[in-house]
mmCIF file of C-alpha atoms and ligand atoms in Angstrom:
data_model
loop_
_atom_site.group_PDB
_atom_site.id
_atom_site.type_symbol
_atom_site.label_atom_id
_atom_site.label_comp_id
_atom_site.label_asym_id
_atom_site.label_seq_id
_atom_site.Cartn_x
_atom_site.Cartn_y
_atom_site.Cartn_z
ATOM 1 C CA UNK A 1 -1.824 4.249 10.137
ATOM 2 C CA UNK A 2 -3.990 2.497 7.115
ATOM 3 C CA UNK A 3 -5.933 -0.172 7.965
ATOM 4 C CA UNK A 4 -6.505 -2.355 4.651
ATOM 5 C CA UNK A 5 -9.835 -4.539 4.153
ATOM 6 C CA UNK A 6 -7.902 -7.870 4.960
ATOM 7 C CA UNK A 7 -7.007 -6.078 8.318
ATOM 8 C CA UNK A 8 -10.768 -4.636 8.711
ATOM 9 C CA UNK A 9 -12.179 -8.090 7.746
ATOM 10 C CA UNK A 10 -9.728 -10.062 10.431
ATOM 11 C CA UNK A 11 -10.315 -7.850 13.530
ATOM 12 C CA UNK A 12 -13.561 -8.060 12.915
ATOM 13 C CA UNK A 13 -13.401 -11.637 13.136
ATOM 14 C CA UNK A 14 -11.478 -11.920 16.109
ATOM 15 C CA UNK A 15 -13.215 -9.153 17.818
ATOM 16 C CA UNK A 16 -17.037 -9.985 16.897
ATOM 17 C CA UNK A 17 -16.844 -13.740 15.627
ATOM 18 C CA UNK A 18 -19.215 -11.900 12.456
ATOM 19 C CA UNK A 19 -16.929 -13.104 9.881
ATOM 20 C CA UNK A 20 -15.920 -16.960 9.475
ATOM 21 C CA UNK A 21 -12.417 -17.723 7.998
ATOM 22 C CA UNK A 22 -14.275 -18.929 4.628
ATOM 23 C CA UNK A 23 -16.604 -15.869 4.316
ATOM 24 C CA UNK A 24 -13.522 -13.557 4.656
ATOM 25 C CA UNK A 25 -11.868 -15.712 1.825
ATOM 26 C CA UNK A 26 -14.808 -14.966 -0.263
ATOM 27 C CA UNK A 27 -15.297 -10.955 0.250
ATOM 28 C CA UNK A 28 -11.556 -10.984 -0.192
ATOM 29 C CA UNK A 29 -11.831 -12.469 -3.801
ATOM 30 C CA UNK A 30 -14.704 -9.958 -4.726
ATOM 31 C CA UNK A 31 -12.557 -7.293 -3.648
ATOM 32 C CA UNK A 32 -9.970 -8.418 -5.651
ATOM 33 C CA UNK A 33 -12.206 -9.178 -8.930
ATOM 34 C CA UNK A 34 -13.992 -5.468 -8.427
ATOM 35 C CA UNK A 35 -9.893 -4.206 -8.606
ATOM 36 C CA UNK A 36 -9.599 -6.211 -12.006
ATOM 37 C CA UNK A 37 -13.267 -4.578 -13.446
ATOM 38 C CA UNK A 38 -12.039 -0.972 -11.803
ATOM 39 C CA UNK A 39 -8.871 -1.650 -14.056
ATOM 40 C CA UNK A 40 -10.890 -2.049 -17.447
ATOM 41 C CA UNK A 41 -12.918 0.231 -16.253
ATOM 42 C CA UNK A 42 -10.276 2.799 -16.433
ATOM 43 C CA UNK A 43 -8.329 2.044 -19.421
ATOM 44 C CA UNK A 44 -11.716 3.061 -21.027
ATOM 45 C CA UNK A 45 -11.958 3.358 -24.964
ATOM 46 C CA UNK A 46 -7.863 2.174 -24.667
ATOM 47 C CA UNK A 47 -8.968 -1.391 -24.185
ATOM 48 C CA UNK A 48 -6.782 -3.518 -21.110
ATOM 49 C CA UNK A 49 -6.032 -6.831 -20.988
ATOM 50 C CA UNK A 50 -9.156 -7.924 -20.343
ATOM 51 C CA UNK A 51 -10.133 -6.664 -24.188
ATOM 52 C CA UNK A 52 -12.310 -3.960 -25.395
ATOM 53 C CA UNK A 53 -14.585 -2.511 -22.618
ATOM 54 C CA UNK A 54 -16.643 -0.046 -24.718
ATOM 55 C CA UNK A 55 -19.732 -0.876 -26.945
ATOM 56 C CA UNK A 56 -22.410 -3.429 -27.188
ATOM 57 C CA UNK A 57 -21.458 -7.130 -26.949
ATOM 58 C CA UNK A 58 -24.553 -7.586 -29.363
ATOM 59 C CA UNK A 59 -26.457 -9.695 -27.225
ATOM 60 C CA UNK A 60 -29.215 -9.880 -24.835
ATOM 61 C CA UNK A 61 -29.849 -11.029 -21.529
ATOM 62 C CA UNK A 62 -32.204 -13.143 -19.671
ATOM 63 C CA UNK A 63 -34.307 -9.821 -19.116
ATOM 64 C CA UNK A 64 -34.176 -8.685 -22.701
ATOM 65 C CA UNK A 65 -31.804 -5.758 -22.125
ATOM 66 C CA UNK A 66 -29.065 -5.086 -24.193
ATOM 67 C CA UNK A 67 -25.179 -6.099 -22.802
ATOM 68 C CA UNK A 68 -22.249 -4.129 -22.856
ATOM 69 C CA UNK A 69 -19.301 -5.783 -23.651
ATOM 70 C CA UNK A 70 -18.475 -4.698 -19.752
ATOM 71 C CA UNK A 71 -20.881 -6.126 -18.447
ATOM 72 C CA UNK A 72 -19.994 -9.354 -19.877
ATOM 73 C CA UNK A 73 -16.096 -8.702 -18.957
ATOM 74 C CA UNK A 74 -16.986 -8.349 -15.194
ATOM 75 C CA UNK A 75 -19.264 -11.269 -15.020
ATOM 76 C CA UNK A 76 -16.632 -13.505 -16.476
ATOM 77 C CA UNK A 77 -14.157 -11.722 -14.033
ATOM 78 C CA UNK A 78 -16.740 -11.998 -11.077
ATOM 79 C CA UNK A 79 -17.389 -15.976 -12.223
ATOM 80 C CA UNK A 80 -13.574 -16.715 -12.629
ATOM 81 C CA UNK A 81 -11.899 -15.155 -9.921
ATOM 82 C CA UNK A 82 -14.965 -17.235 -7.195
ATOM 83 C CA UNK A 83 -15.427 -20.634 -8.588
ATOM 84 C CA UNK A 84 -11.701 -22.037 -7.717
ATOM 85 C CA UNK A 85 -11.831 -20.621 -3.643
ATOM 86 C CA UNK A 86 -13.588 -23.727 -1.723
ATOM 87 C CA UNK A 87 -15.663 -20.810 -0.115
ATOM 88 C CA UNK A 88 -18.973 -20.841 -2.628
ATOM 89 C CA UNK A 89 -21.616 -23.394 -3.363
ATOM 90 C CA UNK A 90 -22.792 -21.288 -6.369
ATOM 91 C CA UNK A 91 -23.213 -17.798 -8.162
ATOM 92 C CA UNK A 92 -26.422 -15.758 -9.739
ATOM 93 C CA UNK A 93 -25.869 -12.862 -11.788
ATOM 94 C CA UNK A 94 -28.206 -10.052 -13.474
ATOM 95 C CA UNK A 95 -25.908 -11.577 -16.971
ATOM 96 C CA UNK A 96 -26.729 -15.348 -16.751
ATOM 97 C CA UNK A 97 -29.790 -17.190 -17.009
ATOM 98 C CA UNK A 98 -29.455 -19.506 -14.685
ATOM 99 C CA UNK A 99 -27.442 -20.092 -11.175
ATOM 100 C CA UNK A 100 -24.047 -20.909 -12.064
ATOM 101 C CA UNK A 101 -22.583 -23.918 -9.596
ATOM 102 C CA UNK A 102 -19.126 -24.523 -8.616
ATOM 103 C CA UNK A 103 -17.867 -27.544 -11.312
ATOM 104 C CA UNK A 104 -17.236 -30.492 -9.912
ATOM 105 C CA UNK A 105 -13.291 -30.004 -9.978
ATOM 106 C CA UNK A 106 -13.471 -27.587 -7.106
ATOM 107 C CA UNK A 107 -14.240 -28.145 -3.511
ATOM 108 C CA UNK A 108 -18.142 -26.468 -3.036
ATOM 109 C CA UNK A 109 -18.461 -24.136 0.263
ATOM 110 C CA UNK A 110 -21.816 -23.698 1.937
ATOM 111 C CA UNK A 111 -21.979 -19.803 0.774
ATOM 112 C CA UNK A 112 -24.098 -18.487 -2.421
ATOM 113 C CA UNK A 113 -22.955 -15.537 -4.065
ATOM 114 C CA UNK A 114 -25.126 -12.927 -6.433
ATOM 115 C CA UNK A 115 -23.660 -10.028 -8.207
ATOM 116 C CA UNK A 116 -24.658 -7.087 -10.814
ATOM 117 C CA UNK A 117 -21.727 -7.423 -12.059
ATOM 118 C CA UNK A 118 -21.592 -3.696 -13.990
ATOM 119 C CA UNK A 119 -24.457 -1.555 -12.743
ATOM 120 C CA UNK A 120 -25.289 1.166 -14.479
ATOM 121 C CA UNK A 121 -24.065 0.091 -18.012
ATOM 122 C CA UNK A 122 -25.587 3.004 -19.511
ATOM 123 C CA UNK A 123 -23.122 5.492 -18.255
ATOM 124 C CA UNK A 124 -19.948 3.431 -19.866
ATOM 125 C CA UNK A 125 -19.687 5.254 -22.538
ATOM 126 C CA UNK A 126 -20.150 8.804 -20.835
ATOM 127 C CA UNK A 127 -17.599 8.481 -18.320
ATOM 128 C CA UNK A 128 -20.168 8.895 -15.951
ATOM 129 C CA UNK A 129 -19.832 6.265 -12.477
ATOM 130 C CA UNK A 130 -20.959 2.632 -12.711
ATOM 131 C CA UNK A 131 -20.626 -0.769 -10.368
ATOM 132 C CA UNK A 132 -20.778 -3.595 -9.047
ATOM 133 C CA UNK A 133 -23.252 -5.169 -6.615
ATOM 134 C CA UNK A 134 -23.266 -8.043 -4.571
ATOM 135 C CA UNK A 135 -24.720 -10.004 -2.081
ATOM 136 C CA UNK A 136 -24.049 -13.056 0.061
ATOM 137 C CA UNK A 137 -25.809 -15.764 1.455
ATOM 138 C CA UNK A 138 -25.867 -19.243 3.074
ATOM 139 C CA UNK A 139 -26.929 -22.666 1.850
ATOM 140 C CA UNK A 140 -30.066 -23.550 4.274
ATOM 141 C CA UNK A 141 -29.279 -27.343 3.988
ATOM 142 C CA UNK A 142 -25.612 -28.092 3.872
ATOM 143 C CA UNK A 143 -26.272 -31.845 3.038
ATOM 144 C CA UNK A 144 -27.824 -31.146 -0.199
ATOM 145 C CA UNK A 145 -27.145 -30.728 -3.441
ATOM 146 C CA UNK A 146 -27.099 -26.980 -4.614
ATOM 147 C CA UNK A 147 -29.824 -25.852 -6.824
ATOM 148 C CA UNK A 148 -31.879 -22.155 -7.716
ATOM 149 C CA UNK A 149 -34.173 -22.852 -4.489
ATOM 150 C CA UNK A 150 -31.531 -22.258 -2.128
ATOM 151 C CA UNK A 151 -31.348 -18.818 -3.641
ATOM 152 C CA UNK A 152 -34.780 -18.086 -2.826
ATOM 153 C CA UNK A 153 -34.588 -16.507 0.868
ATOM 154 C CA UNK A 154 -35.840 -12.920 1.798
ATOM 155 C CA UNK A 155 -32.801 -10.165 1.757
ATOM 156 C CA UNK A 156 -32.820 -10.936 6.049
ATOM 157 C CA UNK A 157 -30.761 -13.914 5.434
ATOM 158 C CA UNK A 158 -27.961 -12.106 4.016
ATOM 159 C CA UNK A 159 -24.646 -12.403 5.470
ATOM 160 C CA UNK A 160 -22.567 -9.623 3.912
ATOM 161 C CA UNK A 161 -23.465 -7.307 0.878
ATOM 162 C CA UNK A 162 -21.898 -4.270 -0.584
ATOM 163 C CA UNK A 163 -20.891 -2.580 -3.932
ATOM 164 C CA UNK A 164 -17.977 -1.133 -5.503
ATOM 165 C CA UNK A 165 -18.440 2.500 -7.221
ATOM 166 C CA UNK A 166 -15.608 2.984 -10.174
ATOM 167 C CA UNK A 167 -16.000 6.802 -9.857
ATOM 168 C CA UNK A 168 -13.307 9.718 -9.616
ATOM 169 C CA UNK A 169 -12.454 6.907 -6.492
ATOM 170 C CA UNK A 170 -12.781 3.701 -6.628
ATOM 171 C CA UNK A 171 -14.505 2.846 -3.315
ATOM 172 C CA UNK A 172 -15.888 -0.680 -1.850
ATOM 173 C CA UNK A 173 -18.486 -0.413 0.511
ATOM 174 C CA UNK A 174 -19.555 -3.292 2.513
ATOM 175 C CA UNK A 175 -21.553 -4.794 5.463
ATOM 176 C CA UNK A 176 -21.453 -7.855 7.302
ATOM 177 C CA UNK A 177 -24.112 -6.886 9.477
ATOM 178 C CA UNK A 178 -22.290 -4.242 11.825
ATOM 179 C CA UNK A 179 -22.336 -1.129 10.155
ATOM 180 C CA UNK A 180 -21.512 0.076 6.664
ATOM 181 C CA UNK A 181 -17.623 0.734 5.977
ATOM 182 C CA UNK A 182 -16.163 2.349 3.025
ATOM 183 C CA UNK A 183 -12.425 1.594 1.581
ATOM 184 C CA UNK A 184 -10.755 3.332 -1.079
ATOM 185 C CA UNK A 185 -9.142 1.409 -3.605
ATOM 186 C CA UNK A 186 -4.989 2.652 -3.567
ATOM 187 C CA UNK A 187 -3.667 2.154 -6.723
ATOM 188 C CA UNK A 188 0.285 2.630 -5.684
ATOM 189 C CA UNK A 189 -0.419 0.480 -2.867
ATOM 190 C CA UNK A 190 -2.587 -2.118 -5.146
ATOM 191 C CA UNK A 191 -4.809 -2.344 -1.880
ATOM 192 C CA UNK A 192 -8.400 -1.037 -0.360
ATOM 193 C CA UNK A 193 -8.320 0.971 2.450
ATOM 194 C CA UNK A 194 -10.547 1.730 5.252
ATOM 195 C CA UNK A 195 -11.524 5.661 4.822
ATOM 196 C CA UNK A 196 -15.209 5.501 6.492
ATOM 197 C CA UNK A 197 -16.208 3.579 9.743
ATOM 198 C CA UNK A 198 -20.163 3.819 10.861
ATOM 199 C CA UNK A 199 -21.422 5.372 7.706
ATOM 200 C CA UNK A 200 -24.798 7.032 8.978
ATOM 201 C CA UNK A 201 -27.601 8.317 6.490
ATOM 202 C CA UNK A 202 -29.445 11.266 7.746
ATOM 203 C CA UNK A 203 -33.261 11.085 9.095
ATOM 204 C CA UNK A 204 -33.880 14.105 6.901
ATOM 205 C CA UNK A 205 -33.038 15.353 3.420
ATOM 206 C CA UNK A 206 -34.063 17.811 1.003
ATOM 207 C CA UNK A 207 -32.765 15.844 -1.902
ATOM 208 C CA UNK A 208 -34.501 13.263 -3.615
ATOM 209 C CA UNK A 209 -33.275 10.794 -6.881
ATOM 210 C CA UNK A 210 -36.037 9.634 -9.566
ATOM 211 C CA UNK A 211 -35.964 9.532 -13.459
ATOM 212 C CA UNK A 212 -38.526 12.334 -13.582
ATOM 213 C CA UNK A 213 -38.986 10.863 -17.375
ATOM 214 C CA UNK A 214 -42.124 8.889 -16.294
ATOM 215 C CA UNK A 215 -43.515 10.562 -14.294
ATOM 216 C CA UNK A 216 -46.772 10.543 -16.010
ATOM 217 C CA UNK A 217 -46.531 6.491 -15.759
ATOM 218 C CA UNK A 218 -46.555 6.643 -12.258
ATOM 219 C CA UNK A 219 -48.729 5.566 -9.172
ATOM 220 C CA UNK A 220 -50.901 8.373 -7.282
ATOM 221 C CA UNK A 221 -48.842 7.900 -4.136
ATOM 222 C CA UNK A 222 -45.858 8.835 -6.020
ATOM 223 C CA UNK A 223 -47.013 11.568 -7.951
ATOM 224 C CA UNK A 224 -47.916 13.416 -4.540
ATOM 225 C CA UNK A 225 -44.604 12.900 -2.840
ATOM 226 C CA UNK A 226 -42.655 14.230 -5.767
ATOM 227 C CA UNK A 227 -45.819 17.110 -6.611
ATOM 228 C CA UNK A 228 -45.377 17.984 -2.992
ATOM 229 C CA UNK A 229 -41.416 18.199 -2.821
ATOM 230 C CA UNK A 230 -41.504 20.403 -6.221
ATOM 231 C CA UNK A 231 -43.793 23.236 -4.029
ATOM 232 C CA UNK A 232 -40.970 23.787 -2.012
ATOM 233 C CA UNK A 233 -40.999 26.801 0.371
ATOM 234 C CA UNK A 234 -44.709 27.713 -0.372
ATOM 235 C CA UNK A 235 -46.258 23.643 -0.239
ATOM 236 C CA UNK A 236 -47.090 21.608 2.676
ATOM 237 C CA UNK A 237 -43.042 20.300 2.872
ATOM 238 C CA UNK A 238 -42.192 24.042 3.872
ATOM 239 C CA UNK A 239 -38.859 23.253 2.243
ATOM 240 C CA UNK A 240 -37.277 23.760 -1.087
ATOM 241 C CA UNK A 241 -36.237 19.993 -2.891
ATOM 242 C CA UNK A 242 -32.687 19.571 -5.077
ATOM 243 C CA UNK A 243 -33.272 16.571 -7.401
ATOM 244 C CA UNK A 244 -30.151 14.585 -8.649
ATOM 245 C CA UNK A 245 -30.115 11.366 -11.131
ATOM 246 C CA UNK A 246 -27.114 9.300 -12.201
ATOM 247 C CA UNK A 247 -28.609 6.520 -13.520
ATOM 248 C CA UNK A 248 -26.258 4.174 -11.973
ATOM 249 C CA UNK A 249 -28.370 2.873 -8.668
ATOM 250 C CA UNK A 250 -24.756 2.354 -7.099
ATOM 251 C CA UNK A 251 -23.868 6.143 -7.925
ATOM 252 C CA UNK A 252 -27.009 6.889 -6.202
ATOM 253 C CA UNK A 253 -27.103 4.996 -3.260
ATOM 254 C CA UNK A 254 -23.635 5.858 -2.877
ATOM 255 C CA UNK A 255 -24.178 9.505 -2.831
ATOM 256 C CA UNK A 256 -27.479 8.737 -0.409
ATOM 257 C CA UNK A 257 -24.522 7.220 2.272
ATOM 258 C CA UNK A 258 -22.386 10.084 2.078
ATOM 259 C CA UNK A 259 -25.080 13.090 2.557
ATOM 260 C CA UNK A 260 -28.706 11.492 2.729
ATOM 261 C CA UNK A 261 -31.329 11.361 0.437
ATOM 262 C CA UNK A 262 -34.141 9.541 -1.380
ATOM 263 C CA UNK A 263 -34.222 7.352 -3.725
ATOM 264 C CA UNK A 264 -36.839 6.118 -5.729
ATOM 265 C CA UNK A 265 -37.458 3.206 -8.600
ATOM 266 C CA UNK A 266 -41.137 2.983 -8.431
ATOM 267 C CA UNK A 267 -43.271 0.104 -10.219
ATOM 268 C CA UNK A 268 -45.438 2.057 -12.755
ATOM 269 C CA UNK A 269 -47.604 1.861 -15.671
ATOM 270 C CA UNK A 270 -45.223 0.969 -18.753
ATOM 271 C CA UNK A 271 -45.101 -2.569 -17.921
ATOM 272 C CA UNK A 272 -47.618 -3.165 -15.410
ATOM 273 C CA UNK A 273 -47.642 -6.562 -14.694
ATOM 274 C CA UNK A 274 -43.272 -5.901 -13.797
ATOM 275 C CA UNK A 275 -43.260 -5.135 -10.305
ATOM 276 C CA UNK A 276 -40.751 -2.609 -11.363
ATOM 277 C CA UNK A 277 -37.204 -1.827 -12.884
ATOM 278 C CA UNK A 278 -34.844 -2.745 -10.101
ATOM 279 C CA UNK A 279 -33.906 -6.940 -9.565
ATOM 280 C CA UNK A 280 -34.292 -7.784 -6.155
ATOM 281 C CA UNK A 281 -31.771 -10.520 -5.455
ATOM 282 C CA UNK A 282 -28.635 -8.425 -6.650
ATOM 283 C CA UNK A 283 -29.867 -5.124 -6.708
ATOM 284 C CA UNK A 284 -32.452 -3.947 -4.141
ATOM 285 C CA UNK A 285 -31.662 -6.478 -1.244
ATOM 286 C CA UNK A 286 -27.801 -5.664 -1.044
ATOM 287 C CA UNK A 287 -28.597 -2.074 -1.365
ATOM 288 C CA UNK A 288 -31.300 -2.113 1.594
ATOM 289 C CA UNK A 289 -29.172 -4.094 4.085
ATOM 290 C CA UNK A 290 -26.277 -1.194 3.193
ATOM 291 C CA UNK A 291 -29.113 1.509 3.679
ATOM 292 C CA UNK A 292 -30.534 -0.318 6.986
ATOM 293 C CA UNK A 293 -27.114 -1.056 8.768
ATOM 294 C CA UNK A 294 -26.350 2.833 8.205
ATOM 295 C CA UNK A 295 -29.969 3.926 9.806
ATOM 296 C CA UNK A 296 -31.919 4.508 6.622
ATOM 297 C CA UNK A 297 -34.891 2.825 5.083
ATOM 298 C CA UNK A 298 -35.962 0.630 2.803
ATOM 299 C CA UNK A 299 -39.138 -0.476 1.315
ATOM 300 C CA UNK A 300 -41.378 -1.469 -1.978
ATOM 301 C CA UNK A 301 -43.569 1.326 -1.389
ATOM 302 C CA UNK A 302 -45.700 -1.082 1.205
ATOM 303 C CA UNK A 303 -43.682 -3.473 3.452
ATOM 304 C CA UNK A 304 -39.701 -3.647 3.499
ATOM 305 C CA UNK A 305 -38.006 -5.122 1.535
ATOM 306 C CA UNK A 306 -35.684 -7.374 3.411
ATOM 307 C CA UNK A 307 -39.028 -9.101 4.245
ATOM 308 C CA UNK A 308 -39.928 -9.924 0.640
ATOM 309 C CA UNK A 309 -39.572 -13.484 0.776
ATOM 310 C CA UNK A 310 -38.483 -14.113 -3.064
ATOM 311 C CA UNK A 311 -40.441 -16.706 -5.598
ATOM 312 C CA UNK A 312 -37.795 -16.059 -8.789
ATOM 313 C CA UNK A 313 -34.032 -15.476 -9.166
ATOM 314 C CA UNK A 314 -34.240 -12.451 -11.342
ATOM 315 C CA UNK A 315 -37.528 -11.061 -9.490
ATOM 316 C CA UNK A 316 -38.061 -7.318 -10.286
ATOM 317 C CA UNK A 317 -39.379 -5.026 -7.239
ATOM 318 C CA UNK A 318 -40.519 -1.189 -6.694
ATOM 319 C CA UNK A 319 -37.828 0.507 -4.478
ATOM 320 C CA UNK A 320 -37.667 3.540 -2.199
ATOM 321 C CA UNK A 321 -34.951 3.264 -0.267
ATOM 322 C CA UNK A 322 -32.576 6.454 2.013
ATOM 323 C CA UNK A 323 -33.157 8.942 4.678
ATOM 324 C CA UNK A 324 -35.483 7.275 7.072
ATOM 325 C CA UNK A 325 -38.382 9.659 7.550
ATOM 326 C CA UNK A 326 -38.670 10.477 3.627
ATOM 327 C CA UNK A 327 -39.542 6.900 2.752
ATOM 328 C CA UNK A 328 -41.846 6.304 5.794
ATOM 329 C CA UNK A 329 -43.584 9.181 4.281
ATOM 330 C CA UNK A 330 -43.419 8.144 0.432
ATOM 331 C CA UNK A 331 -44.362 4.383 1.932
ATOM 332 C CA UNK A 332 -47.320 6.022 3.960
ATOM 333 C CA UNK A 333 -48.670 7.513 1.068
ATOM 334 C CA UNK A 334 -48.708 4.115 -0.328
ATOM 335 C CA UNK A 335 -50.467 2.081 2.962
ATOM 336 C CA UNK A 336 -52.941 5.136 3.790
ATOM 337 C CA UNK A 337 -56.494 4.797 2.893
HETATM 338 P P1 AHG B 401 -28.090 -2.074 -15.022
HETATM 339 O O1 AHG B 401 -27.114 -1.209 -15.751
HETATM 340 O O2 AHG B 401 -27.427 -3.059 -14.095
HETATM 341 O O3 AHG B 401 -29.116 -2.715 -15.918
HETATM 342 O O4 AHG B 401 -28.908 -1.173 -13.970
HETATM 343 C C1 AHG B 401 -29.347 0.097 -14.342
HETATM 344 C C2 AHG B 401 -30.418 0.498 -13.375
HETATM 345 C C3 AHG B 401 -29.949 1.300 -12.189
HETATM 346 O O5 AHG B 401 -28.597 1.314 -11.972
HETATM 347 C C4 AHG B 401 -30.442 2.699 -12.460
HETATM 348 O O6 AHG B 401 -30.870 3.287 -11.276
HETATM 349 C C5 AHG B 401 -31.568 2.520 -13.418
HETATM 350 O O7 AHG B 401 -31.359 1.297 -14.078
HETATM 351 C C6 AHG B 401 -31.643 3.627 -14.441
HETATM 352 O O8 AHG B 401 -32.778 3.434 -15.204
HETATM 353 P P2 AHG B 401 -33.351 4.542 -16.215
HETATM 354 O O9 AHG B 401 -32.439 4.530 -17.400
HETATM 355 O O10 AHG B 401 -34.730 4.013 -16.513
HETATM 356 O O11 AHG B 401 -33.377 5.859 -15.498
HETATM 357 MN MN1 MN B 402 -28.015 -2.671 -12.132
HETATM 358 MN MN1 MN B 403 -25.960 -4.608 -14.615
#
C-alpha cells in the first residue's frame, strides 16, 4: 500500500508530535506549488498555462544574475500558492529583494518561509535537472511585528527543509528533523508518494562534485583535496576518484543522498571579498540539515554550517557538504596549521 505525503506528514504528527497542524498546512502547499513548477517544467519549450518557461525574463536580480523566465514563474507560484494559508508570517526568496510579508488581508502564522524557487536555472534550456529549495522557520517573538531580522537565525533553528528535483522523476525530499524521506510525484494519481524512508549517505565515497573550471582560483586546502583524489591508486588516497557535475546543487545533493559523495562550492579568488557562490538562507542551510539528518556532513570549509549565525538575507557562504569522513578531511585541510 502507498503512503502519500499528507499520510507521511499526519502519522508523523500523531506519532512524534514533530509536526503542528499549521506546519503540515504549510509543507502541504509547497508540495502542491513544486507540482504546479514540475508541470511547466515539463511542458518545456511547449509553454503551459503558466506561460512561456524557456528564455531570459530580461532582468536581473538582487545578486546581479540573470533570471529565467522560470525562475520568475515559480517564485510567483511559490509566493501565490503561501500567502492566502494563515500558516506563514512571511517569505524570502533568491528572486526578490526584500522579505515578502503576508498582506494585511490574510491571517499571518508564526512560520517564515525561504525558497530557491528554480535552482539550477542554467540547465532549463538543456533538459538537464533543476529545483526547488526551501526552508522553514519560526518567528522568535510571536507578539511582534514581522520584519527581515526574524529571518536572521543560524540553519539550527530550522523546522523542516527539503527540495524538489524535476528530473526523469519528480521527487520531494524533505525533513522535519527525523530523518530524510523521499516521495515521488504520481502523475495519474496527481499525488507524492513515499518511495524512501531513512535516507542514509555513506561515511565513504570515491566520488566527488566541483566545477573543476576554477580550479586555479581556488584556496590551497582545496587544491590538495582535489590534487590528492586525482592520484588515485598510486597517491596517498590509495583509491581511484569518479568526478560528476550537474550544475544544479539540488541534482547534486540529490545524487549525494542516493549513493554518497562530496560536494564542493568553495569561496575562491574571483570575487574575494564573496564568501562564495552558494546563498546560505535558501540554499546551503536546507541542504545541510537534509545532509545532517541522513548522517553526512556539512561545513564552510571551517565550522558547520548550521552554526553560522546569519548577518544578511541573501548571505553567500563556501560549502562542502556529503559523505561524512570526506568533508572532515577537506574541512581539516582547512583548520590544520
Ligand atoms: P541558481 O540557478 O539558483 O542560481 O543556482 C545555481 C547554483 C547551483 O545550483 C550550482 O551548484 C551552481 O550554481 C553552479 O555554478 P557554476 O555554473 O559556477 O558551476
Ligand atoms: Mn540555486
Ligand atoms: Mn535559483
Amino acid at each position: 500500500m502507498s503512503i502519500s505525503l499528507t499520510r507521511y506528514l499526519v502519522e508523523q504528527q500523531r506519532a512524534k508530535g514533530l509536526i503542528p497542524s499549521e506546519l503540515r498546512l504549510l509543507l502541504e502547499v509547497v508540495a502542491r506549488a513544486c507540482k504546479s513548477i514540475s508541470h511547466a517544467v515539463n511542458k518545456g519549450a511547449l509553454g503551459s498555462e503558466l506561460g512561456d518557461v524557456m528564455g531570459s525574463a530580461g532582468s536581473e536580480n538582487v545578486q546581479g544574475e540573470v533570471q529565467k523566465k522560470l525562475d520568475i514563474i515559480a517564485n510567483d507560484v511559490l509566493i501565490e500558492a503561501n500567502e492566502w494559508g494563515g500558516h506563514l508570517a512571511a517569505m524570502a526568496s533568491e528572486e526578490m529583494d526584500s522579505i515578502h510579508v503576508v498582506p494585511n488581508r490574510y491571517p499571518q502564522g508564526e512560520y517564515l518561509l525561504m525558497f530557491d524557487p528554480l535552482d539550477g536555472s542554467s540547465n532549463i534550456e538543456v533538459n538537464v535537472s533543476i529545483g526547488t529549495i526551501f526552508s522553514v522557520l519560526k518567528k522568535v517573538d510571536p507578539s511582534k511585528g514581522v520584519s527581515e531580522e526574524d529571518f536572521l537565525q543560524p540553519g539550527t533553528q530550522q523546522v523542516a527543509a527539503g527540495y524538489c528535483v524535476y528530473g526523469p522523476q519528480t521527487t520531494l525530499v524533505l525533513t522535519v528533523g527525523d530523518g530524510v524521506a523521499m516521495f515521488t510525484l504520481d502523475r495519474e494519481q496527481g499525488s507524492f508518494v513515499l518511495t524512501q524512508e531513512n535516507v542514509k549517505v555513506p561515511a565513504d565515497t570515491k566520488e566527488f562534485a566541483i566545477n573543476m573550471s576554477n580550479m586555479r582560483h581556488w584556496d590551497e586546502p582545496v587544491k590538495r583535496y582535489i590534487d590528492e583524489c586525482l592520484q588515485g591508486e598510486e597517491g596517498p588516497r590509495g583509491k581511484n576518484f569518479n568526478m560528476r557535475w550537474i550544475a544544479s546543487m539540488v541534482a547534486d545533493v540529490h545524487r549525494i543522498l542516493t549513493r554518497g559523495g562530496v560536494f564542493m562550492y568553495p569561496w575562491d579568488k574571483r570575487e574575494p571579498s564573496k564568501a562564495g557562490k552558494l546563498r546560505l538562507m535558501y540554499e546551503a542551510n536546507p541542504m545541510s540539515w537534509l545532509i545532517e539528518q541522513a548522517g553526512g556532513a556539512a561545513t564552510d570549509g571551517r565550522q558547520r554550517i548550521l552554526n553560522i549565525q546569519p548577518t544578511q538575507l541573501h548571505q553567500r557562504v563556501s560549502v562542502v557538504l556529503g559523505s561524512k569522513n570526506e568533508v572532515d578531511r577537506v574541512t581539516s585541510y582547512h583548520t590544520q596549521k
